[in-house]
N, CA and C atoms as an extended XYZ file, in Angstrom:
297
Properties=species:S:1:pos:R:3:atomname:S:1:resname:S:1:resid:I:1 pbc="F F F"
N         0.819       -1.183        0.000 N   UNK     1
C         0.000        0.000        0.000 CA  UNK     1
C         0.871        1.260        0.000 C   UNK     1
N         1.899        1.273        0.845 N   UNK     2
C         2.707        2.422        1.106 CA  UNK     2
C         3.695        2.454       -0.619 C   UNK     2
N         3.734        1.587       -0.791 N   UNK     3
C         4.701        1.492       -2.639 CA  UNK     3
C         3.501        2.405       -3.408 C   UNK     3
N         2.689        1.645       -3.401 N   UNK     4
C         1.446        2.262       -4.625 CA  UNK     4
C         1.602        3.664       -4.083 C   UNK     4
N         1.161        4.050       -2.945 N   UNK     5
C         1.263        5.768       -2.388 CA  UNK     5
C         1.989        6.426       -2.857 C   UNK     5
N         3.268        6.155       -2.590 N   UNK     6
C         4.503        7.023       -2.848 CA  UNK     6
C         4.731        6.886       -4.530 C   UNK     6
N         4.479        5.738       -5.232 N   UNK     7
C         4.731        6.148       -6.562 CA  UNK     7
C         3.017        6.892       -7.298 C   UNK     7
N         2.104        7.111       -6.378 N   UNK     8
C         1.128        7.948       -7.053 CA  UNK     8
C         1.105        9.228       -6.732 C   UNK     8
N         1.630        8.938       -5.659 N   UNK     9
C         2.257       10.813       -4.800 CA  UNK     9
C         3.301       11.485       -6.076 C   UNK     9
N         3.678       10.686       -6.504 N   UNK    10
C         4.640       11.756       -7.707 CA  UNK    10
C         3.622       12.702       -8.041 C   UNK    10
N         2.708       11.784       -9.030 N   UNK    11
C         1.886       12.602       -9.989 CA  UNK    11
C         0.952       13.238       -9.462 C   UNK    11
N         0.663       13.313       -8.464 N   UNK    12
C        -0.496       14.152       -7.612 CA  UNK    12
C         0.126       15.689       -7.407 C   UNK    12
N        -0.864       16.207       -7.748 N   UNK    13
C        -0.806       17.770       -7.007 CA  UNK    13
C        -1.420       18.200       -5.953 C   UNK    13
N        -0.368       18.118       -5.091 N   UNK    14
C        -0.920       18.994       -3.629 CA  UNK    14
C        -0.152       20.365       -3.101 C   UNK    14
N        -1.186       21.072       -3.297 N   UNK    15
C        -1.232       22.197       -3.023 CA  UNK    15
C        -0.933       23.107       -1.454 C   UNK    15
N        -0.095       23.824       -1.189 N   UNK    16
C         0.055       24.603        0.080 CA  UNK    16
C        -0.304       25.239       -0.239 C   UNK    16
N        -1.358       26.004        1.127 N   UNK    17
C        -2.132       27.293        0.837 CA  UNK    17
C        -1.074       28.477        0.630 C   UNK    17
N        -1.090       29.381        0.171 N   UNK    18
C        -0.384       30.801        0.687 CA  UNK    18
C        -0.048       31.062        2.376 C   UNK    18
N         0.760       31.015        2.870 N   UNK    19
C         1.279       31.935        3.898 CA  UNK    19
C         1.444       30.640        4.830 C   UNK    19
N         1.459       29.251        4.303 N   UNK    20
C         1.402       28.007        5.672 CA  UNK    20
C         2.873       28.080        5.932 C   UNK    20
N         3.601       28.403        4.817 N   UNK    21
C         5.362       28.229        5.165 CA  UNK    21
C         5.429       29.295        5.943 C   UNK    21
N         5.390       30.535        5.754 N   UNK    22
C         5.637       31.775        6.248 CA  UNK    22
C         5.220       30.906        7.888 C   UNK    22
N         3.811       31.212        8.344 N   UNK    23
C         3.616       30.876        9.439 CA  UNK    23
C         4.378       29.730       10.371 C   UNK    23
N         4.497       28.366        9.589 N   UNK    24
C         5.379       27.599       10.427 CA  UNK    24
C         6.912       27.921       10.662 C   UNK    24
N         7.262       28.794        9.500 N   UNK    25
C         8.715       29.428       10.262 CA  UNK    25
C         8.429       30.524       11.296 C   UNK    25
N         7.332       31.310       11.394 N   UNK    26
C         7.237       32.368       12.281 CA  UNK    26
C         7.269       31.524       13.815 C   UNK    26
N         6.179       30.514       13.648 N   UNK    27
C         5.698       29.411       14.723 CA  UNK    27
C         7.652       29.155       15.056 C   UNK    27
N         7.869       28.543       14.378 N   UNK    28
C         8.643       27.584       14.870 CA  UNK    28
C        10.400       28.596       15.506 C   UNK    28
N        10.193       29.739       15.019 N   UNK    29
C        11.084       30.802       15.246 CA  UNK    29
C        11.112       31.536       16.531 C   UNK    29
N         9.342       31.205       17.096 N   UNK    30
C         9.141       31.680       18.510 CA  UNK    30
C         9.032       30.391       19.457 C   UNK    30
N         9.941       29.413       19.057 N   UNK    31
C         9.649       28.141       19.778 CA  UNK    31
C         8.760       27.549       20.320 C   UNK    31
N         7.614       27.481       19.254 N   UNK    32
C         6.043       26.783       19.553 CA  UNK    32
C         6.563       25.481       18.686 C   UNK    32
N         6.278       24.586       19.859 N   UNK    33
C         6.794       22.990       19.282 CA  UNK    33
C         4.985       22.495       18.402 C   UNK    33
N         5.608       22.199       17.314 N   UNK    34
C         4.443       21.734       16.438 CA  UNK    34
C         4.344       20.238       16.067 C   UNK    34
N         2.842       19.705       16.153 N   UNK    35
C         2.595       18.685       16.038 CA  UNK    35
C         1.356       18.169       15.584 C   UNK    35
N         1.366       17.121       14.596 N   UNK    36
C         0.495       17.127       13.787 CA  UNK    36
C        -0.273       15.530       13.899 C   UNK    36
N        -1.997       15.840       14.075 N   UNK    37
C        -2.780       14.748       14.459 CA  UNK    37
C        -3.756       14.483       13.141 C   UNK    37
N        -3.124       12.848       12.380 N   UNK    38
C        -4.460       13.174       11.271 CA  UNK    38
C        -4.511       11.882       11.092 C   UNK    38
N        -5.875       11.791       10.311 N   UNK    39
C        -6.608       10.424       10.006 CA  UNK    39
C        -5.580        9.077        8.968 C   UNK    39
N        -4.544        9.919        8.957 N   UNK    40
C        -3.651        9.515        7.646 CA  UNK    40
C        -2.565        8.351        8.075 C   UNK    40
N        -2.387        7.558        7.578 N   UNK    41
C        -1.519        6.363        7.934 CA  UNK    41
C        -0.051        7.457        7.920 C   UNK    41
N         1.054        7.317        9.072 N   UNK    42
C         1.935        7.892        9.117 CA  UNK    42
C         2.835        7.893        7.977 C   UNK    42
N         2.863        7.487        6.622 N   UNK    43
C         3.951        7.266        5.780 CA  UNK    43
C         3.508        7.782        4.755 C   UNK    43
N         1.989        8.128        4.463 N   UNK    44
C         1.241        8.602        4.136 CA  UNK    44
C         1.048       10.412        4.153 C   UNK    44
N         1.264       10.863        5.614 N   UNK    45
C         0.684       12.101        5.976 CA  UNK    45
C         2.754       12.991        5.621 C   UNK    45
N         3.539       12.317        6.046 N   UNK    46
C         5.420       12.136        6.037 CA  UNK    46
C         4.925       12.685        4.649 C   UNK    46
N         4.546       11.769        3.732 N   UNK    47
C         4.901       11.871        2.216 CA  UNK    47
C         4.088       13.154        1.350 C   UNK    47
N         2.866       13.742        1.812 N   UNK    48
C         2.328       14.982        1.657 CA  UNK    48
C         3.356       15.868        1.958 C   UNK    48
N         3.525       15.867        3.289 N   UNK    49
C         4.322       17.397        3.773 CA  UNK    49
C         5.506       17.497        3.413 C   UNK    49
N         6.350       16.018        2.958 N   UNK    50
C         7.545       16.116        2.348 CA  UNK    50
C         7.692       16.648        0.902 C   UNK    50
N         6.191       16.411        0.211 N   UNK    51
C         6.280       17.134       -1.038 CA  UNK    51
C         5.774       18.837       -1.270 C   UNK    51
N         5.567       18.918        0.028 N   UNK    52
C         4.750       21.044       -0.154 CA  UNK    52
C         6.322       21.092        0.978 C   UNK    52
N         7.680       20.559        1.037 N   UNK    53
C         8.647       21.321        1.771 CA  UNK    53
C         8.354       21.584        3.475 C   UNK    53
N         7.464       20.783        4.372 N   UNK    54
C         6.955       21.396        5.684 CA  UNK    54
C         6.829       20.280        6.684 C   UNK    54
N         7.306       19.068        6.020 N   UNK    55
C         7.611       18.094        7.025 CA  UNK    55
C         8.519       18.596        8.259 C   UNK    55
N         9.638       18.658        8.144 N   UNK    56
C        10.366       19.094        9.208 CA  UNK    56
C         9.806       20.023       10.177 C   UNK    56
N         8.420       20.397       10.261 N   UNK    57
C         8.502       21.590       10.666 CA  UNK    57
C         7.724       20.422       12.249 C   UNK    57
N         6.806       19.292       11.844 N   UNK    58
C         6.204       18.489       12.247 CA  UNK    58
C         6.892       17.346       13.071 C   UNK    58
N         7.885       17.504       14.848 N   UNK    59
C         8.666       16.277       14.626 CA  UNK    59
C         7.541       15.172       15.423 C   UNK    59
N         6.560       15.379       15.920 N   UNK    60
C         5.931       15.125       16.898 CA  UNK    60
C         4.733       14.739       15.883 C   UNK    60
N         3.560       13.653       16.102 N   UNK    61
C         2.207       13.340       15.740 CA  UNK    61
C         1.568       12.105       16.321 C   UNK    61
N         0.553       12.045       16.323 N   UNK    62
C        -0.883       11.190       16.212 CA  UNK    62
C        -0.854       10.553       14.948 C   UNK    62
N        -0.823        9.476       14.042 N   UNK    63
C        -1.434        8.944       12.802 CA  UNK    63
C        -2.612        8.053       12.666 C   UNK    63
N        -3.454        8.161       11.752 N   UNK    64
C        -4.514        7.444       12.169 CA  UNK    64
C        -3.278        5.323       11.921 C   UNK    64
N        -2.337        5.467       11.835 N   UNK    65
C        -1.598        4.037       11.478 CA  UNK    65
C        -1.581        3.996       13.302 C   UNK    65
N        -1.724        4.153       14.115 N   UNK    66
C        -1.387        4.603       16.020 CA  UNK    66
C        -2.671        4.177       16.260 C   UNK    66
N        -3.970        4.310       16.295 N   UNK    67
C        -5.254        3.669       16.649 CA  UNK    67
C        -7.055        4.134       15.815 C   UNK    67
N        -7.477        3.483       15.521 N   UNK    68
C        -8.355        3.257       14.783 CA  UNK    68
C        -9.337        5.082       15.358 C   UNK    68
N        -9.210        5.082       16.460 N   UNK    69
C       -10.354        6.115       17.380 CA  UNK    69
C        -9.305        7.379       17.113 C   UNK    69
N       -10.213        7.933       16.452 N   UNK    70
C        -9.294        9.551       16.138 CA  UNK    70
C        -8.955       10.310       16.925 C   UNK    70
N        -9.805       10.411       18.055 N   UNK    71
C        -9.756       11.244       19.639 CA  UNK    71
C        -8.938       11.136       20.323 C   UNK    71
N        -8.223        9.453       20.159 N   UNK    72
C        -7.146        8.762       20.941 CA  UNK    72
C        -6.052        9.849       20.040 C   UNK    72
N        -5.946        9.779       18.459 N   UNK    73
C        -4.707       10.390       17.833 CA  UNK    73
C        -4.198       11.640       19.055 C   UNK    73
N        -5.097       12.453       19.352 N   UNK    74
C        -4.378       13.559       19.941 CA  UNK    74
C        -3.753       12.977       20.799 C   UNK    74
N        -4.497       12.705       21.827 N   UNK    75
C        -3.832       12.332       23.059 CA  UNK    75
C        -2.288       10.918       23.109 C   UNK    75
N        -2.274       10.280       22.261 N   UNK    76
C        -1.033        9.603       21.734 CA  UNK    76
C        -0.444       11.119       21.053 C   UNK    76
N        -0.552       11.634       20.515 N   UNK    77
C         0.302       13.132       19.870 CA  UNK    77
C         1.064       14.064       21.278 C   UNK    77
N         0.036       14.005       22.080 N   UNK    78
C         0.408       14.599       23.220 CA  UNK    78
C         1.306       13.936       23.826 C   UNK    78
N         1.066       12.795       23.992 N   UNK    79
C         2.210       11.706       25.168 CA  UNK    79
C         3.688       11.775       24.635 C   UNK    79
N         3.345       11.934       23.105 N   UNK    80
C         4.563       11.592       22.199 CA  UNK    80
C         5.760       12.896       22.419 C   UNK    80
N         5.225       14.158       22.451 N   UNK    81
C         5.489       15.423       22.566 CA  UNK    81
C         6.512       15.290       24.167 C   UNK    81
N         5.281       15.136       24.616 N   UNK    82
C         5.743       15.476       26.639 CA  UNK    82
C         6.985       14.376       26.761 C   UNK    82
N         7.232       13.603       26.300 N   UNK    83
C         8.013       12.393       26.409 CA  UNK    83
C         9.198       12.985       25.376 C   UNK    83
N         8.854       13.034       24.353 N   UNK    84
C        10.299       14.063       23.229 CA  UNK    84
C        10.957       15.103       24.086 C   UNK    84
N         9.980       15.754       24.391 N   UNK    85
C        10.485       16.927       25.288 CA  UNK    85
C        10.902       17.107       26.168 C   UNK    85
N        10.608       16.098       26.929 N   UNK    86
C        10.337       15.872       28.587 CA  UNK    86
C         9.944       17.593       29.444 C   UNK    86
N         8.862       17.935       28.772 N   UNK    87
C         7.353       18.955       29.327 CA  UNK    87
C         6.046       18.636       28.836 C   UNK    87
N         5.443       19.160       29.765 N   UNK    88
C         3.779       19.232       29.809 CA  UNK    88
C         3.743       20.667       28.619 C   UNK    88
N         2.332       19.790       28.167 N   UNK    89
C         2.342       21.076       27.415 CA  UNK    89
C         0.459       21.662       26.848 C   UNK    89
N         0.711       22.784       26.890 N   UNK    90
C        -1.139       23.299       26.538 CA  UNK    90
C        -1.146       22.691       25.071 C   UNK    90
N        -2.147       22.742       25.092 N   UNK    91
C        -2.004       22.042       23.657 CA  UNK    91
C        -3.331       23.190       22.711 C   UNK    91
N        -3.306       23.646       21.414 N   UNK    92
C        -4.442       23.753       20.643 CA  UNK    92
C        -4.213       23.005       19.441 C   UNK    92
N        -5.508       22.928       19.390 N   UNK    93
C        -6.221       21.853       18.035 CA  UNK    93
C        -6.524       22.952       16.855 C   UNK    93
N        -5.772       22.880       15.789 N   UNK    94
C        -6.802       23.387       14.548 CA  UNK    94
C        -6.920       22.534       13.620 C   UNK    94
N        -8.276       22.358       13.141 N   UNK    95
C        -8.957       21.079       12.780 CA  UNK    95
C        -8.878       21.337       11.346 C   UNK    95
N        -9.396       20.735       10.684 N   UNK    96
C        -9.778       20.548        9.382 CA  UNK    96
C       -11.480       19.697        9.113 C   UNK    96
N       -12.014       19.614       10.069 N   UNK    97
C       -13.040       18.815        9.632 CA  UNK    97
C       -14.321       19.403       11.230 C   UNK    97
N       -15.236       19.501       10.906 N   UNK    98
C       -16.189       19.747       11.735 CA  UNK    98
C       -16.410       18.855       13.512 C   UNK    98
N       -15.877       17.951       13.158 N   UNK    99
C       -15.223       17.403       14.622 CA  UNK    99
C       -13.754       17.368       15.285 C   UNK    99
């Protein structure tokens, strides 16, 4: 599955909005540790952000490949973070989907 991905990820166009780079260097310049929770098998979600240049910006995540229950993603995102870091940390969510 992950072969077929990555050789259809060539030909796909995915698009970064305007100003997402700008912002994650601003983010990441004022040392807001960033971390990313999505429905996406981890090799999967790696291979998007590696092609719009913004992986690195992401060392920390949730993948939906980590547990079936999406709600769990954060909170595995969180553990993953506090444990990288060794701190607690506030956390905000910006979503992409109505839940």
């Amino acid at each position: 599955m992950v072969d077929f991905f990555n050789n259809d990820l060539a030909s796909d166009k995915i698009i970064l909005f305007d100003g997402v780079k700008k912002l994650l260097e601003k983010l990441s310049g004022n040392n807001v540790s960033l971390g990313l929770v999505t429905g996406n098998l981890e090799p999967f979600a790696r291979g998007k952000l590696k092609k719009v240049g913004i992986n690195d910006y992401f060392k920390i995540g949730g993948f939906g490949s980590d547990d079936i229950n999406r709600v769990s993603l954060v909170k595995i995102a969180v553990k993953r973070a506090e444990e990288h870091f060794n701190s607690k940390f506030d956390v905000f969510l910006v979503g992409d989907t109505p839940l």
